[in-house]
PDB file of C-alpha atoms in Angstrom:
ATOM      1  CA  MET A  13     163.831  19.274 -64.396  1.00 77.00           C
ATOM      2  CA  ALA A  14     166.181  16.827 -62.318  1.00 86.00           C
ATOM      3  CA  ILE A  15     167.567  17.278 -59.119  1.00 90.00           C
ATOM      4  CA  ASP A  16     171.112  15.878 -58.445  1.00 89.00           C
ATOM      5  CA  LEU A  17     170.523  13.679 -55.394  1.00 90.00           C
ATOM      6  CA  SER A  18     174.020  12.897 -55.346  1.00 90.00           C
ATOM      7  CA  ASN A  19     174.730  15.892 -52.704  1.00 87.00           C
ATOM      8  CA  CYS A  20     172.455  14.162 -50.331  1.00 89.00           C
ATOM      9  CA  THR A  21     175.495  11.447 -49.793  1.00 89.00           C
ATOM     10  CA  GLN A  22     177.152  14.394 -47.872  1.00 90.00           C
ATOM     11  CA  CYS A  23     174.317  15.117 -45.494  1.00 93.00           C
ATOM     12  CA  SER A  24     175.620  17.069 -42.585  1.00 95.00           C
ATOM     13  CA  CYS A  25     172.806  16.210 -40.497  1.00 95.00           C
ATOM     14  CA  LEU A  26     172.865  12.333 -41.389  1.00 93.00           C
ATOM     15  CA  ALA A  27     176.682  12.361 -40.453  1.00 93.00           C
ATOM     16  CA  ALA A  28     175.937  14.374 -37.274  1.00 95.00           C
ATOM     17  CA  ARG A  29     173.308  11.765 -36.392  1.00 95.00           C
ATOM     18  CA  ARG A  30     175.448   8.993 -37.598  1.00 94.00           C
ATOM     19  CA  ARG A  31     178.413  10.418 -35.086  1.00 93.00           C
ATOM     20  CA  ALA A  32     176.068  10.935 -32.176  1.00 95.00           C
ATOM     21  CA  ARG A  33     174.771   7.499 -32.556  1.00 96.00           C
ATOM     22  CA  ALA A  34     178.706   6.183 -32.549  1.00 94.00           C
ATOM     23  CA  ILE A  35     179.534   8.329 -29.379  1.00 95.00           C
ATOM     24  CA  THR A  36     176.140   7.162 -27.528  1.00 96.00           C
ATOM     25  CA  ARG A  37     177.409   3.292 -28.148  1.00 96.00           C
ATOM     26  CA  HIS A  38     181.099   4.116 -26.969  1.00 95.00           C
ATOM     27  CA  PHE A  39     179.654   5.495 -23.587  1.00 97.00           C
ATOM     28  CA  GLU A  40     177.049   2.812 -23.118  1.00 96.00           C
ATOM     29  CA  ALA A  41     179.476   0.041 -23.442  1.00 97.00           C
ATOM     30  CA  GLU A  42     181.609   1.647 -20.643  1.00 97.00           C
ATOM     31  CA  LEU A  43     178.463   1.982 -18.271  1.00 98.00           C
ATOM     32  CA  ARG A  44     176.636  -1.288 -19.257  1.00 97.00           C
ATOM     33  CA  PRO A  45     178.421  -2.946 -16.343  1.00 97.00           C
ATOM     34  CA  HIS A  46     177.138  -0.614 -13.837  1.00 97.00           C
ATOM     35  CA  GLY A  47     173.357  -1.185 -15.537  1.00 96.00           C
ATOM     36  CA  LEU A  48     173.317   2.217 -16.676  1.00 97.00           C
ATOM     37  CA  ARG A  49     172.578   3.921 -20.156  1.00 96.00           C
ATOM     38  CA  ALA A  50     174.379   7.275 -21.274  1.00 96.00           C
ATOM     39  CA  THR A  51     171.034   9.186 -20.906  1.00 96.00           C
ATOM     40  CA  GLN A  52     170.802   7.929 -17.065  1.00 97.00           C
ATOM     41  CA  PHE A  53     174.262   8.797 -16.241  1.00 98.00           C
ATOM     42  CA  SER A  54     173.424  11.990 -17.303  1.00 97.00           C
ATOM     43  CA  ILE A  55     170.157  12.765 -15.552  1.00 98.00           C
ATOM     44  CA  LEU A  56     171.822  11.413 -12.149  1.00 98.00           C
ATOM     45  CA  ALA A  57     174.987  13.793 -12.881  1.00 98.00           C
ATOM     46  CA  ALA A  58     172.611  16.466 -13.413  1.00 98.00           C
ATOM     47  CA  LEU A  59     170.685  16.112 -10.326  1.00 98.00           C
ATOM     48  CA  ALA A  60     173.891  15.514  -8.451  1.00 98.00           C
ATOM     49  CA  LEU A  61     175.193  19.133  -9.752  1.00 97.00           C
ATOM     50  CA  ALA A  62     171.750  20.910  -9.595  1.00 96.00           C
ATOM     51  CA  GLY A  63     170.145  19.358  -6.740  1.00 94.00           C
ATOM     52  CA  THR A  64     166.279  19.180  -6.684  1.00 94.00           C
ATOM     53  CA  LEU A  65     164.957  20.035 -10.483  1.00 94.00           C
ATOM     54  CA  PRO A  66     161.310  20.034 -11.941  1.00 94.00           C
ATOM     55  CA  MET A  67     160.807  17.784 -14.761  1.00 93.00           C
ATOM     56  CA  GLY A  68     160.508  20.564 -17.233  1.00 93.00           C
ATOM     57  CA  GLU A  69     163.758  22.405 -15.946  1.00 94.00           C
ATOM     58  CA  LEU A  70     165.669  19.136 -16.072  1.00 96.00           C
ATOM     59  CA  ALA A  71     164.412  17.858 -19.840  1.00 96.00           C
ATOM     60  CA  GLU A  72     165.894  21.209 -20.642  1.00 96.00           C
ATOM     61  CA  LEU A  73     169.259  21.387 -19.176  1.00 96.00           C
ATOM     62  CA  LEU A  74     169.557  17.952 -20.605  1.00 97.00           C
ATOM     63  CA  GLY A  75     168.568  18.840 -24.247  1.00 96.00           C
ATOM     64  CA  LEU A  76     165.772  15.589 -23.906  1.00 95.00           C
ATOM     65  CA  GLU A  77     162.290  15.654 -24.855  1.00 95.00           C
ATOM     66  CA  ARG A  78     159.885  15.724 -22.045  1.00 93.00           C
ATOM     67  CA  THR A  79     158.545  12.167 -22.891  1.00 93.00           C
ATOM     68  CA  THR A  80     162.050  10.962 -23.073  1.00 94.00           C
ATOM     69  CA  LEU A  81     162.815  12.171 -19.636  1.00 95.00           C
ATOM     70  CA  THR A  82     159.468  10.851 -17.836  1.00 94.00           C
ATOM     71  CA  ARG A  83     160.384   7.439 -19.282  1.00 95.00           C
ATOM     72  CA  ALA A  84     163.988   7.402 -18.048  1.00 96.00           C
ATOM     73  CA  ALA A  85     163.052   9.044 -14.615  1.00 96.00           C
ATOM     74  CA  THR A  86     160.460   6.426 -13.964  1.00 95.00           C
ATOM     75  CA  LEU A  87     163.018   3.641 -14.585  1.00 96.00           C
ATOM     76  CA  LEU A  88     165.634   5.440 -12.380  1.00 97.00           C
ATOM     77  CA  GLU A  89     162.964   6.117  -9.912  1.00 97.00           C
ATOM     78  CA  ASP A  90     161.931   2.102  -9.816  1.00 97.00           C
ATOM     79  CA  LYS A  91     165.474   1.224  -8.947  1.00 97.00           C
ATOM     80  CA  GLY A  92     165.583   3.917  -6.151  1.00 98.00           C
ATOM     81  CA  TRP A  93     168.301   6.244  -7.515  1.00 98.00           C
ATOM     82  CA  LEU A  94     165.949   9.140  -7.731  1.00 97.00           C
ATOM     83  CA  ARG A  95     162.859  10.328  -6.085  1.00 96.00           C
ATOM     84  CA  ALA A  96     160.149  12.400  -7.308  1.00 91.00           C
ATOM     85  CA  GLU A  97     159.459  15.176  -4.760  1.00 88.00           C
ATOM     86  CA  THR A  98     155.829  17.051  -4.270  1.00 82.00           C
ATOM     87  CA  SER A  99     155.238  20.704  -5.066  1.00 72.00           C
ATOM     88  CA  GLN A 100     152.737  23.122  -4.508  1.00 77.00           C
ATOM     89  CA  ASP A 101     152.383  23.322  -8.122  1.00 74.00           C
ATOM     90  CA  ALA A 102     150.685  20.252  -9.388  1.00 67.00           C
ATOM     91  CA  ARG A 103     151.984  20.775 -13.062  1.00 71.00           C
ATOM     92  CA  GLU A 104     155.676  20.156 -11.566  1.00 76.00           C
ATOM     93  CA  ARG A 105     157.090  17.182 -10.444  1.00 85.00           C
ATOM     94  CA  PRO A 106     160.709  17.978  -8.990  1.00 94.00           C
ATOM     95  CA  LEU A 107     163.174  15.226  -9.115  1.00 96.00           C
ATOM     96  CA  ARG A 108     165.930  14.760  -6.753  1.00 96.00           C
ATOM     97  CA  LEU A 109     169.179  12.187  -6.452  1.00 97.00           C
ATOM     98  CA  THR A 110     168.678   9.859  -3.714  1.00 98.00           C
ATOM     99  CA  ALA A 111     171.772   8.417  -1.517  1.00 98.00           C
ATOM    100  CA  THR A 112     171.428   5.003  -3.527  1.00 98.00           C
ATOM    101  CA  GLY A 113     171.260   7.150  -7.116  1.00 98.00           C
ATOM    102  CA  ARG A 114     174.535   9.153  -5.548  1.00 98.00           C
ATOM    103  CA  ARG A 115     176.316   5.807  -4.722  1.00 98.00           C
ATOM    104  CA  LYS A 116     175.554   4.279  -8.294  1.00 98.00           C
ATOM    105  CA  LEU A 117     176.943   7.890 -10.050  1.00 98.00           C
ATOM    106  CA  GLU A 118     180.274   7.566  -8.104  1.00 98.00           C
ATOM    107  CA  ALA A 119     180.370   3.434  -9.042  1.00 98.00           C
ATOM    108  CA  ALA A 120     180.069   4.557 -12.726  1.00 98.00           C
ATOM    109  CA  TYR A 121     181.446   7.761 -12.680  1.00 98.00           C
ATOM    110  CA  PRO A 122     185.398   5.944 -13.688  1.00 98.00           C
ATOM    111  CA  ALA A 123     183.362   4.223 -16.378  1.00 98.00           C
ATOM    112  CA  TRP A 124     182.139   7.466 -17.556  1.00 97.00           C
ATOM    113  CA  LYS A 125     185.400   9.396 -17.409  1.00 97.00           C
ATOM    114  CA  ALA A 126     187.299   6.463 -19.175  1.00 96.00           C
ATOM    115  CA  ALA A 127     184.812   6.831 -22.112  1.00 96.00           C
ATOM    116  CA  GLN A 128     185.183  10.659 -22.053  1.00 95.00           C
ATOM    117  CA  ASP A 129     188.942  10.402 -21.760  1.00 95.00           C
ATOM    118  CA  SER A 130     189.206   7.611 -24.615  1.00 91.00           C
ATOM    119  CA  LEU A 131     186.872  10.026 -26.756  1.00 86.00           C
ATOM    120  CA  ALA A 132     188.825  12.878 -26.293  1.00 78.00           C
ATOM    121  CA  ILE A 133     191.965  11.258 -27.310  1.00 76.00           C
ATOM    122  CA  GLN A 134     190.288   9.829 -30.656  1.00 74.00           C
ATOM    123  CA  GLU A 135     189.050  13.531 -31.456  1.00 71.00           C
ATOM    124  CA  ARG A 136     192.517  15.016 -31.053  1.00 69.00           C
ATOM    125  CA  SER A 137     194.442  12.244 -33.146  1.00 71.00           C
ATOM    126  CA  GLY A 138     191.385  11.596 -35.719  1.00 62.00           C
TER     127      GLY A 138
END
């Protein structure tokens, strides 16, 4: 029995992943002059909005794998943009935005906003 693999050319999953990569490239092109990747900007913004959050809660909030967040957070911590706090629960690693991180976020915000606005215009006209 033969199967018709031509249906695979219309794969919704592949199309969604392709669109997600294009959107990510769009945001990263705007954020690059600020030394930020799209995920890094989102981490800083989430901490600015929510305050100190344990790593697990932040990963869930952002829809990130914990290992992905750990790598990104380590980089942001090395740059002084966030800080890991101590917790009474050794399993937790609370993260908080530093003043330097807040300034970085505020400096990059117009670039993020430009990417957001231009994407919204593309979606309305597309």
